């Protein structure tokens, strides 16, 4: 079980069951929203239990997905594909220890020009993992 929350605590949740190895996303949208690149773990939606959500807000960033964040402190929390049985939980929202390790980088074709990816993990130009 993993516990997570936003920076101010207005959103708190528990993830039950195994979480998939997280992926770092370097796409334009993730970089704009997070301020750098972001990393998230895909998990079954049924395993996500919201403990507090009075700050919870959603932004529909594309015609197929929404981005969950805290409307009070701005923390990025979830990425949700419309109609999917799973939800992506942002790694930074989880309390340590997560026990998880980054598996790969995606959308490297859109990465920023101010950093290098040199950790030896697989790099995927798009999202076709
Ligand atoms: Zn917050
Ligand atoms: Zn992305």
CSV table of C-alpha atoms and ligand atoms in Angstrom, one decimal:
chain,number,residue,atom,x,y,z
A,1,UNK,CA,0.0,0.0,0.0
A,2,UNK,CA,1.2,3.5,-0.8
A,3,UNK,CA,0.1,6.8,0.7
A,4,UNK,CA,0.2,10.0,-1.2
A,5,UNK,CA,-0.8,13.6,-0.9
A,6,UNK,CA,-0.4,17.1,-2.4
A,7,UNK,CA,1.9,19.6,-0.9
A,8,UNK,CA,-0.7,21.3,1.3
A,9,UNK,CA,-2.6,18.2,2.3
A,10,UNK,CA,-6.0,19.2,0.8
A,11,UNK,CA,-5.7,16.0,-1.3
A,12,UNK,CA,-4.7,12.7,0.2
A,13,UNK,CA,-5.1,9.2,-1.0
A,14,UNK,CA,-4.0,5.6,-0.7
A,15,UNK,CA,-3.1,3.2,-3.5
A,16,UNK,CA,-3.8,-0.4,-2.7
A,17,UNK,CA,-2.0,-3.2,-4.4
A,18,UNK,CA,1.1,-3.3,-6.7
A,19,UNK,CA,2.1,-0.2,-8.6
A,20,UNK,CA,3.8,-0.4,-12.0
A,21,UNK,CA,7.4,0.7,-12.4
A,22,UNK,CA,7.2,4.5,-13.0
A,23,UNK,CA,7.9,6.1,-16.4
A,24,UNK,CA,9.3,9.6,-16.8
A,25,UNK,CA,7.4,11.6,-19.4
A,26,UNK,CA,9.3,14.4,-21.2
A,27,UNK,CA,6.4,15.6,-23.4
A,28,UNK,CA,5.5,19.2,-23.9
A,29,UNK,CA,2.4,19.0,-21.7
A,30,UNK,CA,4.0,17.3,-18.8
A,31,UNK,CA,6.9,19.7,-18.8
A,32,UNK,CA,4.6,22.8,-19.0
A,33,UNK,CA,2.4,21.5,-16.2
A,34,UNK,CA,5.1,20.2,-13.8
A,35,UNK,CA,7.8,22.7,-14.5
A,36,UNK,CA,10.3,20.0,-15.5
A,37,UNK,CA,9.5,16.5,-16.7
A,38,UNK,CA,7.3,14.2,-14.7
A,39,UNK,CA,7.3,10.6,-13.5
A,40,UNK,CA,4.2,8.5,-12.9
A,41,UNK,CA,3.1,5.0,-12.1
A,42,UNK,CA,0.1,3.4,-13.7
A,43,UNK,CA,-2.2,1.7,-11.3
A,44,UNK,CA,-5.7,0.2,-11.4
A,45,UNK,CA,-8.3,2.9,-10.7
A,46,UNK,CA,-10.1,0.5,-8.4
A,47,UNK,CA,-7.1,0.5,-6.1
A,48,UNK,CA,-7.1,4.3,-5.6
A,49,UNK,CA,-8.9,5.4,-2.4
A,50,UNK,CA,-9.3,9.1,-1.9
A,51,UNK,CA,-8.9,10.1,1.8
A,52,UNK,CA,-9.3,13.8,1.3
A,53,UNK,CA,-10.1,15.7,-1.9
A,54,UNK,CA,-11.4,19.1,-1.1
A,55,UNK,CA,-8.5,20.6,-3.2
A,56,UNK,CA,-8.9,18.2,-6.1
A,57,UNK,CA,-9.3,19.7,-9.5
A,58,UNK,CA,-9.0,18.4,-13.1
A,59,UNK,CA,-7.7,20.1,-16.2
A,60,UNK,CA,-8.7,18.6,-19.5
A,61,UNK,CA,-5.4,19.0,-21.4
A,62,UNK,CA,-6.3,17.0,-24.5
A,63,UNK,CA,-9.3,15.4,-26.1
A,64,UNK,CA,-8.4,12.0,-24.5
A,65,UNK,CA,-7.0,12.7,-21.0
A,66,UNK,CA,-7.3,14.9,-17.9
A,67,UNK,CA,-4.6,16.1,-15.4
A,68,UNK,CA,-5.5,16.0,-11.7
A,69,UNK,CA,-3.9,18.6,-9.4
A,70,UNK,CA,-4.5,20.5,-6.2
A,71,UNK,CA,-6.3,23.8,-6.7
A,72,UNK,CA,-4.8,25.2,-3.5
A,73,UNK,CA,-1.1,24.4,-3.7
A,74,UNK,CA,-0.8,23.4,-7.4
A,75,UNK,CA,0.7,20.0,-6.9
A,76,UNK,CA,0.5,17.7,-9.9
A,77,UNK,CA,-1.2,14.4,-8.8
A,78,UNK,CA,-2.8,12.3,-11.5
A,79,UNK,CA,-2.9,11.7,-15.3
A,80,UNK,CA,-6.1,10.0,-16.4
A,81,UNK,CA,-6.9,8.7,-19.8
A,82,UNK,CA,-10.7,9.0,-20.6
A,83,UNK,CA,-12.5,5.7,-20.1
A,84,UNK,CA,-9.4,3.8,-18.8
A,85,UNK,CA,-9.5,1.3,-16.0
A,86,UNK,CA,-6.2,2.7,-14.7
A,87,UNK,CA,-4.8,6.0,-13.6
A,88,UNK,CA,-1.3,7.4,-13.5
A,89,UNK,CA,-0.1,8.6,-10.1
A,90,UNK,CA,2.6,11.2,-10.0
A,91,UNK,CA,5.7,9.8,-8.2
A,92,UNK,CA,6.4,13.0,-6.3
A,93,UNK,CA,3.0,12.8,-4.5
A,94,UNK,CA,3.9,9.4,-2.9
A,95,UNK,CA,5.3,9.2,0.6
A,96,UNK,CA,8.7,7.4,0.9
A,97,UNK,CA,9.7,4.7,0.7
A,98,UNK,CA,7.9,3.9,-2.6
A,99,UNK,CA,9.9,0.8,-3.3
A,100,UNK,CA,9.7,1.6,-7.0
A,101,UNK,CA,12.4,2.4,-9.6
A,102,UNK,CA,12.1,4.4,-12.8
A,103,UNK,CA,11.8,2.0,-15.8
A,104,UNK,CA,12.1,4.2,-18.8
A,105,UNK,CA,11.8,7.7,-20.4
A,106,UNK,CA,9.0,8.5,-22.9
A,107,UNK,CA,8.4,11.3,-25.3
A,108,UNK,CA,12.1,12.1,-25.4
A,109,UNK,CA,11.5,13.7,-28.8
A,110,UNK,CA,9.9,16.6,-26.8
A,111,UNK,CA,12.4,16.8,-24.0
A,112,UNK,CA,13.8,20.1,-22.9
A,113,UNK,CA,17.1,21.3,-24.3
A,114,UNK,CA,18.5,22.2,-20.9
A,115,UNK,CA,19.2,18.7,-19.6
A,116,UNK,CA,20.5,15.3,-20.6
A,117,UNK,CA,19.0,11.9,-20.0
A,118,UNK,CA,22.0,9.8,-19.0
A,119,UNK,CA,20.8,7.2,-16.5
A,120,UNK,CA,21.1,4.3,-19.0
A,121,UNK,CA,17.3,3.6,-19.0
A,122,UNK,CA,15.4,2.9,-22.2
A,123,UNK,CA,14.4,6.1,-24.1
A,124,UNK,CA,11.3,6.1,-26.2
A,125,UNK,CA,10.6,8.9,-28.6
A,126,UNK,CA,6.9,8.7,-28.2
A,127,UNK,CA,4.5,6.8,-25.9
A,128,UNK,CA,4.5,3.4,-27.7
A,129,UNK,CA,5.7,1.3,-24.8
B,1,LIG,ZN1,-2.6,20.9,-2.0
B,2,LIG,ZN1,3.8,13.6,-20.8
